[in-house]
CSV table of C-alpha atoms and ligand atoms in Angstrom, one decimal:
chain,number,residue,atom,x,y,z
A,5,UNK,CA,-5.4,-5.1,18.9
A,6,UNK,CA,-6.0,-3.9,15.2
A,7,UNK,CA,-7.6,-7.2,14.5
A,8,UNK,CA,-9.9,-7.1,17.6
A,9,UNK,CA,-11.1,-3.4,16.2
A,10,UNK,CA,-11.7,-4.2,12.9
A,11,UNK,CA,-13.7,-7.1,14.2
A,12,UNK,CA,-15.8,-4.7,16.6
A,13,UNK,CA,-16.1,-2.7,13.8
A,14,UNK,CA,-17.6,-5.2,11.7
A,15,UNK,CA,-20.5,-6.3,14.2
A,16,UNK,CA,-21.4,-2.6,15.3
A,17,UNK,CA,-21.1,-1.4,12.0
A,18,UNK,CA,-23.0,-0.4,9.1
A,19,UNK,CA,-23.2,-1.7,5.6
A,20,UNK,CA,-24.5,0.0,1.9
A,21,UNK,CA,-25.1,-1.6,-1.3
A,22,UNK,CA,-26.0,-0.2,-4.6
A,23,UNK,CA,-26.2,-1.1,-8.1
A,24,UNK,CA,-25.3,1.1,-11.2
A,25,UNK,CA,-24.3,0.6,-14.9
A,26,UNK,CA,-21.0,1.5,-15.4
A,27,UNK,CA,-17.9,-0.1,-17.9
A,28,UNK,CA,-20.8,-1.3,-20.3
A,29,UNK,CA,-21.8,-3.5,-17.6
A,30,UNK,CA,-24.3,-3.8,-14.2
A,31,UNK,CA,-21.9,-3.4,-11.3
A,32,UNK,CA,-23.0,-4.1,-7.8
A,33,UNK,CA,-20.7,-2.6,-4.7
A,34,UNK,CA,-21.4,-3.4,-1.1
A,35,UNK,CA,-19.3,-1.4,1.6
A,36,UNK,CA,-19.1,-2.1,5.2
A,37,UNK,CA,-17.8,0.5,7.4
A,38,UNK,CA,-17.7,1.8,11.1
A,39,UNK,CA,-20.7,4.2,10.5
A,40,UNK,CA,-23.5,4.3,7.8
A,41,UNK,CA,-22.3,7.7,6.0
A,42,UNK,CA,-19.0,6.1,5.8
A,43,UNK,CA,-20.2,3.3,3.5
A,44,UNK,CA,-22.5,5.2,1.6
A,45,UNK,CA,-19.2,7.5,0.8
A,46,UNK,CA,-17.2,4.3,0.0
A,47,UNK,CA,-19.7,2.9,-2.5
A,48,UNK,CA,-19.9,6.6,-4.0
A,49,UNK,CA,-16.4,6.6,-4.5
A,50,UNK,CA,-15.8,2.9,-6.0
A,51,UNK,CA,-18.5,3.9,-8.7
A,52,UNK,CA,-16.9,7.5,-9.1
A,53,UNK,CA,-13.4,5.7,-9.3
A,54,UNK,CA,-14.9,3.0,-11.9
A,55,UNK,CA,-16.4,6.1,-13.8
A,56,UNK,CA,-13.2,7.7,-14.1
A,57,UNK,CA,-11.2,5.0,-15.6
A,58,UNK,CA,-13.9,4.1,-18.0
A,59,UNK,CA,-13.5,7.6,-19.4
A,60,UNK,CA,-9.7,6.8,-19.8
A,61,UNK,CA,-9.8,3.2,-21.1
A,62,UNK,CA,-12.9,2.4,-22.9
A,63,UNK,CA,-12.3,2.0,-26.6
A,64,UNK,CA,-16.4,1.9,-27.0
A,65,UNK,CA,-16.5,5.6,-26.9
A,66,UNK,CA,-14.6,8.2,-29.2
A,67,UNK,CA,-13.7,10.5,-26.4
A,68,UNK,CA,-11.8,8.6,-24.0
A,69,UNK,CA,-8.1,9.0,-23.7
A,70,UNK,CA,-7.3,5.3,-24.9
A,71,UNK,CA,-9.5,6.2,-28.1
A,72,UNK,CA,-7.3,9.4,-28.8
A,73,UNK,CA,-4.3,7.7,-29.0
A,74,UNK,CA,-5.0,6.5,-32.3
A,75,UNK,CA,-4.0,10.1,-33.5
A,76,UNK,CA,-0.3,9.4,-32.0
A,77,UNK,CA,2.7,9.4,-34.6
A,78,UNK,CA,4.4,6.1,-34.8
A,79,UNK,CA,7.7,6.3,-33.1
A,80,UNK,CA,7.0,9.2,-31.0
A,81,UNK,CA,5.9,9.0,-27.3
A,82,UNK,CA,2.6,10.5,-25.7
A,83,UNK,CA,2.3,11.2,-22.4
A,84,UNK,CA,-0.7,9.5,-20.6
A,85,UNK,CA,-2.3,9.4,-17.5
A,86,UNK,CA,-0.5,7.2,-15.0
A,87,UNK,CA,-3.3,4.4,-15.0
A,88,UNK,CA,-3.2,4.0,-18.5
A,89,UNK,CA,0.6,3.4,-18.3
A,90,UNK,CA,0.0,1.3,-15.3
A,91,UNK,CA,-2.4,-1.0,-17.1
A,92,UNK,CA,-0.6,-1.4,-20.2
A,93,UNK,CA,2.5,-2.2,-18.6
A,94,UNK,CA,0.5,-4.9,-16.7
A,95,UNK,CA,-1.3,-6.5,-20.1
A,96,UNK,CA,1.9,-6.3,-21.8
A,97,UNK,CA,3.5,-8.3,-19.1
A,98,UNK,CA,0.9,-11.3,-19.5
A,99,UNK,CA,1.2,-10.7,-23.3
A,100,UNK,CA,4.7,-11.9,-23.1
A,101,UNK,CA,3.8,-14.5,-20.5
A,102,UNK,CA,1.3,-16.0,-23.0
A,103,UNK,CA,3.4,-15.6,-25.9
A,104,UNK,CA,0.6,-13.3,-27.5
A,105,UNK,CA,-1.9,-15.5,-26.8
A,106,UNK,CA,-3.2,-12.2,-24.8
A,107,UNK,CA,-2.6,-9.3,-26.8
A,108,UNK,CA,-3.7,-5.4,-26.0
A,109,UNK,CA,-3.4,-4.5,-29.6
A,110,UNK,CA,-6.3,-6.9,-30.6
A,111,UNK,CA,-8.1,-4.0,-31.4
A,112,UNK,CA,-8.0,-4.0,-35.5
A,113,UNK,CA,-9.2,-7.5,-35.3
A,114,UNK,CA,-11.8,-6.8,-32.9
A,115,UNK,CA,-13.3,-4.2,-35.4
A,116,UNK,CA,-12.6,-6.3,-38.7
A,117,UNK,CA,-14.7,-9.3,-37.2
A,118,UNK,CA,-17.7,-6.7,-36.6
A,119,UNK,CA,-17.3,-7.7,-32.8
A,120,UNK,CA,-17.8,-4.1,-32.1
A,121,UNK,CA,-21.1,-3.6,-34.5
A,122,UNK,CA,-22.6,-7.1,-33.8
A,123,UNK,CA,-23.0,-7.7,-37.4
A,124,UNK,CA,-20.3,-10.6,-37.7
A,125,UNK,CA,-18.4,-10.8,-40.6
A,126,UNK,CA,-16.0,-13.5,-41.0
A,127,UNK,CA,-12.8,-11.7,-42.9
A,128,UNK,CA,-10.9,-13.7,-45.9
A,129,UNK,CA,-7.3,-15.3,-45.4
A,130,UNK,CA,-5.8,-12.1,-47.0
A,131,UNK,CA,-7.7,-9.2,-44.8
A,132,UNK,CA,-6.4,-11.3,-41.6
A,133,UNK,CA,-2.8,-11.8,-43.2
A,134,UNK,CA,-2.7,-7.9,-43.7
A,135,UNK,CA,-3.9,-6.8,-40.0
A,136,UNK,CA,-0.8,-9.0,-38.8
A,137,UNK,CA,0.8,-5.7,-39.6
A,138,UNK,CA,-1.2,-3.8,-37.0
A,139,UNK,CA,-1.6,-6.3,-34.0
A,140,UNK,CA,1.3,-7.8,-32.0
A,141,UNK,CA,2.1,-6.8,-28.2
A,142,UNK,CA,5.7,-5.8,-29.6
A,143,UNK,CA,4.5,-2.8,-31.5
A,144,UNK,CA,3.7,-0.8,-28.6
A,145,UNK,CA,5.7,0.3,-25.9
A,146,UNK,CA,5.3,1.8,-22.7
A,147,UNK,CA,7.9,3.6,-20.1
A,148,UNK,CA,6.1,5.2,-16.8
A,149,UNK,CA,3.5,7.3,-18.3
A,150,UNK,CA,4.6,7.4,-21.8
A,151,UNK,CA,3.3,5.1,-24.8
A,152,UNK,CA,4.6,4.8,-28.3
A,153,UNK,CA,3.3,2.7,-31.2
A,154,UNK,CA,6.0,1.6,-33.3
A,155,UNK,CA,3.7,1.2,-36.7
A,156,UNK,CA,0.9,3.2,-38.2
A,157,UNK,CA,-2.5,1.8,-37.5
A,158,UNK,CA,-1.8,-0.1,-34.1
A,159,UNK,CA,-4.6,0.2,-31.5
A,160,UNK,CA,-5.4,-0.5,-28.1
A,161,UNK,CA,-8.2,-3.1,-26.4
A,162,UNK,CA,-8.0,-3.2,-22.9
A,163,UNK,CA,-11.1,-4.9,-22.8
A,164,UNK,CA,-9.7,-8.1,-21.2
A,165,UNK,CA,-8.1,-6.5,-18.5
A,166,UNK,CA,-9.7,-3.2,-17.7
A,167,UNK,CA,-12.3,-4.3,-15.4
A,168,UNK,CA,-10.2,-6.2,-13.0
A,169,UNK,CA,-7.9,-3.1,-13.0
A,170,UNK,CA,-11.0,-1.0,-12.4
A,171,UNK,CA,-12.0,-3.3,-9.5
A,172,UNK,CA,-8.5,-3.0,-8.1
A,173,UNK,CA,-8.4,1.0,-7.9
A,174,UNK,CA,-12.1,0.9,-6.6
A,175,UNK,CA,-11.0,-1.1,-3.8
A,176,UNK,CA,-8.2,1.5,-3.1
A,177,UNK,CA,-10.8,4.2,-3.1
A,178,UNK,CA,-13.4,2.5,-0.9
A,179,UNK,CA,-10.2,2.0,1.7
A,180,UNK,CA,-9.1,5.2,1.6
A,181,UNK,CA,-12.7,6.5,2.6
A,182,UNK,CA,-12.6,4.4,5.6
A,183,UNK,CA,-14.7,1.1,4.0
A,184,UNK,CA,-13.2,-1.8,6.3
A,185,UNK,CA,-14.5,-4.6,3.8
A,186,UNK,CA,-16.4,-4.9,0.5
A,187,UNK,CA,-18.0,-6.7,-2.2
A,188,UNK,CA,-17.4,-5.6,-5.9
A,189,UNK,CA,-19.6,-7.2,-8.6
A,190,UNK,CA,-18.7,-5.8,-12.1
A,191,UNK,CA,-20.4,-7.6,-14.7
A,192,UNK,CA,-19.6,-11.1,-13.5
A,193,UNK,CA,-16.0,-10.3,-12.3
A,194,UNK,CA,-15.9,-10.3,-8.4
A,195,UNK,CA,-13.6,-8.7,-5.9
A,196,UNK,CA,-14.3,-9.1,-1.8
A,197,UNK,CA,-11.5,-7.8,0.5
A,198,UNK,CA,-11.6,-7.2,3.9
A,199,UNK,CA,-12.3,-9.5,7.5
A,200,UNK,CA,-14.9,-11.3,5.9
A,201,UNK,CA,-15.6,-15.3,6.1
A,202,UNK,CA,-14.6,-16.7,2.5
A,203,UNK,CA,-17.4,-16.2,-0.1
A,204,UNK,CA,-18.4,-19.0,-2.2
A,205,UNK,CA,-18.3,-18.0,-5.6
A,206,UNK,CA,-20.3,-20.4,-7.8
A,207,UNK,CA,-19.2,-21.3,-11.3
A,208,UNK,CA,-21.9,-22.0,-14.0
A,209,UNK,CA,-22.7,-24.3,-16.7
A,210,UNK,CA,-21.5,-22.6,-19.8
A,211,UNK,CA,-24.6,-24.0,-21.5
A,212,UNK,CA,-26.9,-23.0,-18.6
A,213,UNK,CA,-26.4,-20.2,-16.6
A,214,UNK,CA,-28.6,-21.8,-13.8
A,215,UNK,CA,-26.8,-24.7,-13.0
A,216,UNK,CA,-23.5,-24.3,-10.8
A,217,UNK,CA,-20.7,-26.8,-11.8
A,218,UNK,CA,-18.3,-25.6,-9.1
A,219,UNK,CA,-17.4,-23.4,-6.5
A,220,UNK,CA,-14.3,-21.2,-5.5
A,221,UNK,CA,-13.7,-20.1,-2.3
A,222,UNK,CA,-12.3,-16.3,-2.3
A,223,UNK,CA,-11.2,-14.3,0.2
A,224,UNK,CA,-9.3,-10.9,-0.2
A,225,UNK,CA,-9.3,-11.8,-3.9
A,226,UNK,CA,-10.6,-11.1,-7.3
A,227,UNK,CA,-12.2,-13.9,-9.3
A,228,UNK,CA,-12.9,-13.1,-13.1
A,229,UNK,CA,-14.2,-15.6,-15.8
A,230,UNK,CA,-13.8,-15.5,-19.7
A,231,UNK,CA,-15.9,-17.5,-22.1
A,232,UNK,CA,-17.7,-17.2,-25.4
A,233,UNK,CA,-21.0,-18.3,-24.2
A,234,UNK,CA,-22.3,-15.2,-23.4
A,235,UNK,CA,-21.8,-13.1,-26.6
A,236,UNK,CA,-21.4,-15.5,-29.7
A,237,UNK,CA,-22.7,-16.3,-33.1
A,238,UNK,CA,-22.6,-19.4,-35.0
A,239,UNK,CA,-22.0,-20.1,-38.4
A,240,UNK,CA,-21.9,-23.1,-40.4
A,241,UNK,CA,-21.3,-25.0,-37.1
A,242,UNK,CA,-18.6,-22.9,-36.4
A,243,UNK,CA,-18.6,-20.4,-32.8
A,244,UNK,CA,-17.5,-17.0,-32.9
A,245,UNK,CA,-17.2,-14.7,-29.9
A,246,UNK,CA,-15.5,-11.8,-28.8
A,247,UNK,CA,-12.5,-13.7,-27.6
A,248,UNK,CA,-10.0,-13.5,-30.6
A,249,UNK,CA,-6.5,-15.6,-30.8
A,250,UNK,CA,-4.1,-12.6,-31.9
A,251,UNK,CA,-1.6,-15.3,-33.0
A,252,UNK,CA,-3.9,-16.7,-35.8
A,253,UNK,CA,-6.4,-13.7,-36.0
A,254,UNK,CA,-9.3,-16.0,-35.4
A,255,UNK,CA,-12.1,-16.4,-33.1
A,256,UNK,CA,-11.3,-19.0,-30.7
A,257,UNK,CA,-13.7,-21.8,-31.1
A,258,UNK,CA,-13.7,-23.6,-27.9
A,259,UNK,CA,-16.9,-24.5,-25.5
A,260,UNK,CA,-16.4,-24.0,-22.2
A,261,UNK,CA,-14.8,-21.3,-19.6
A,262,UNK,CA,-11.9,-20.6,-17.3
A,263,UNK,CA,-12.2,-18.8,-14.2
A,264,UNK,CA,-9.0,-17.2,-12.4
A,265,UNK,CA,-8.5,-16.1,-8.9
A,266,UNK,CA,-5.9,-13.9,-8.0
A,267,UNK,CA,-4.8,-11.2,-5.3
A,268,UNK,CA,-5.0,-8.3,-7.9
A,269,UNK,CA,-7.8,-7.9,-10.1
A,270,UNK,CA,-6.1,-7.0,-13.4
A,271,UNK,CA,-4.4,-10.2,-12.9
A,272,UNK,CA,-7.0,-12.4,-12.6
A,273,UNK,CA,-9.1,-10.8,-15.5
A,274,UNK,CA,-6.2,-10.5,-18.1
A,275,UNK,CA,-5.3,-14.2,-16.8
A,276,UNK,CA,-8.6,-15.6,-17.4
A,277,UNK,CA,-8.9,-14.2,-21.2
A,278,UNK,CA,-5.0,-15.8,-22.0
A,279,UNK,CA,-6.2,-19.0,-20.5
A,280,UNK,CA,-9.1,-19.3,-22.5
A,281,UNK,CA,-7.0,-18.5,-25.4
A,282,UNK,CA,-4.7,-21.0,-24.7
A,283,UNK,CA,-7.1,-23.8,-23.6
A,284,UNK,CA,-6.7,-25.8,-20.5
A,285,UNK,CA,-2.9,-27.2,-20.7
A,286,UNK,CA,-1.2,-24.3,-21.7
A,287,UNK,CA,-3.8,-21.9,-19.9
A,288,UNK,CA,-3.2,-24.0,-16.6
A,289,UNK,CA,0.7,-23.5,-17.2
A,290,UNK,CA,0.2,-19.7,-17.5
A,291,UNK,CA,-1.7,-19.2,-14.5
A,292,UNK,CA,1.1,-21.5,-12.4
A,293,UNK,CA,3.8,-19.0,-13.4
A,294,UNK,CA,2.0,-16.6,-10.8
A,295,UNK,CA,2.2,-16.8,-7.5
A,296,UNK,CA,-1.0,-17.0,-5.4
A,297,UNK,CA,-3.4,-17.5,-8.9
A,298,UNK,CA,-5.1,-20.4,-9.4
A,299,UNK,CA,-7.8,-21.5,-12.3
A,300,UNK,CA,-10.5,-23.6,-13.0
A,301,UNK,CA,-11.4,-24.8,-16.3
A,302,UNK,CA,-14.8,-25.8,-17.3
A,303,UNK,CA,-14.6,-28.0,-20.8
A,304,UNK,CA,-16.8,-30.1,-22.8
A,305,UNK,CA,-16.5,-33.8,-21.7
A,306,UNK,CA,-17.2,-35.1,-25.2
A,307,UNK,CA,-20.6,-36.6,-24.2
A,308,UNK,CA,-22.6,-33.4,-24.0
A,309,UNK,CA,-21.5,-32.5,-20.7
A,310,UNK,CA,-18.8,-30.6,-18.7
A,311,UNK,CA,-15.5,-31.6,-16.8
A,312,UNK,CA,-14.3,-29.3,-14.2
A,313,UNK,CA,-10.4,-29.2,-13.7
A,314,UNK,CA,-8.7,-27.1,-10.7
A,315,UNK,CA,-5.3,-26.2,-10.7
A,316,UNK,CA,-3.3,-26.3,-8.7
A,317,UNK,CA,-5.6,-29.3,-7.9
A,318,UNK,CA,-6.6,-29.3,-4.1
B,405,AMP,P1,-12.4,-10.8,-21.0
B,405,AMP,O1,-14.0,-10.8,-21.1
B,405,AMP,O2,-12.0,-10.4,-19.9
B,405,AMP,O3,-11.9,-12.3,-21.5
B,405,AMP,O4,-12.3,-10.0,-22.4
B,405,AMP,C1,-12.7,-10.1,-23.6
B,405,AMP,C2,-12.2,-8.8,-24.1
B,405,AMP,O5,-10.8,-8.4,-24.6
B,405,AMP,C3,-13.1,-8.6,-25.6
B,405,AMP,O6,-14.1,-8.5,-25.6
B,405,AMP,C4,-11.8,-7.8,-26.5
B,405,AMP,O7,-12.2,-6.6,-26.3
B,405,AMP,C5,-11.0,-8.3,-25.7
B,405,AMP,N1,-9.9,-9.4,-26.4
B,405,AMP,C6,-10.3,-10.5,-27.0
B,405,AMP,N2,-9.2,-11.4,-27.4
B,405,AMP,C7,-8.0,-11.0,-26.7
B,405,AMP,C8,-7.1,-11.5,-26.8
B,405,AMP,N3,-6.4,-12.5,-27.5
B,405,AMP,N4,-6.2,-10.8,-25.5
B,405,AMP,C9,-6.6,-9.7,-24.8
B,405,AMP,N5,-7.8,-8.7,-25.3
B,405,AMP,C10,-8.5,-9.7,-25.7
B,406,MG,MG1,-10.1,-11.0,-18.9
């Protein structure tokens, strides 16, 4: 009965789609609902939620909750909003599972490399070595909505997980508003929900966004892609991008991309970043540890082209 009712709503219902700039990128949200005004309200609710989360989690602004955490005294607990506690706990889970390949304390490295200003600067080994004091997921603890840093100078960067988390919360807001189905695209991370046919999502060649090299089918899931191909600088044949390996302090010098599909947006997002740092073999091993998650690596084939590997293989 419920299924029939939902199908009837979809057949007779309305939809609404809007694009707005949020979380530093263009977002497109589409809602399906029994009535037009409900679809409009659901899209509004999704954007309101993403904007709210940005004001908590963005490290690009000084007035956000996460940026104000810098003032915390090492060793003492700070009460934060429940969302911040939750996303940090999720990030620390993937950090531990990936042995620190994913690390939400990467911000001091990101800043030192000049990745925030766009003026890339290759730090000396001595500088990278000194930053080890301030980078490491074991230097931060979370208990519910309380956070503490164990050392001075630790700074959080949730850029590898926040968009996926925001997609999860935006979906909840849409459902609470009465949406029956939706499609949310946040800067290339896509989340779809509701009784829709599976969506075919294209994975493009890392050197040519117009060329599709693979397709994934998504239904009630999120698909997130990580790679260095969108934002990077090349110096002396080395490619420096925005994804760093916190274990070495260096930018991951790897072409290609990894796409992860998972039910939860935060998980797809964090795993994509982690798997990119780890590379195809260890990355696929990490994704395999999460039930229902799958990944597609696009790697160099050594002849100027790309090779696609899927895990699990179908
Ligand atoms: P994504 O686009 O989801 O792969 O996330 C990349 C962003 O996450 C970067 O712009 C940094 O802000 C942050 N980041 C970079 N390297 C890491 C890492 N190894 N672990 C966690 N976050 C990272
Ligand atoms: Mg990510």
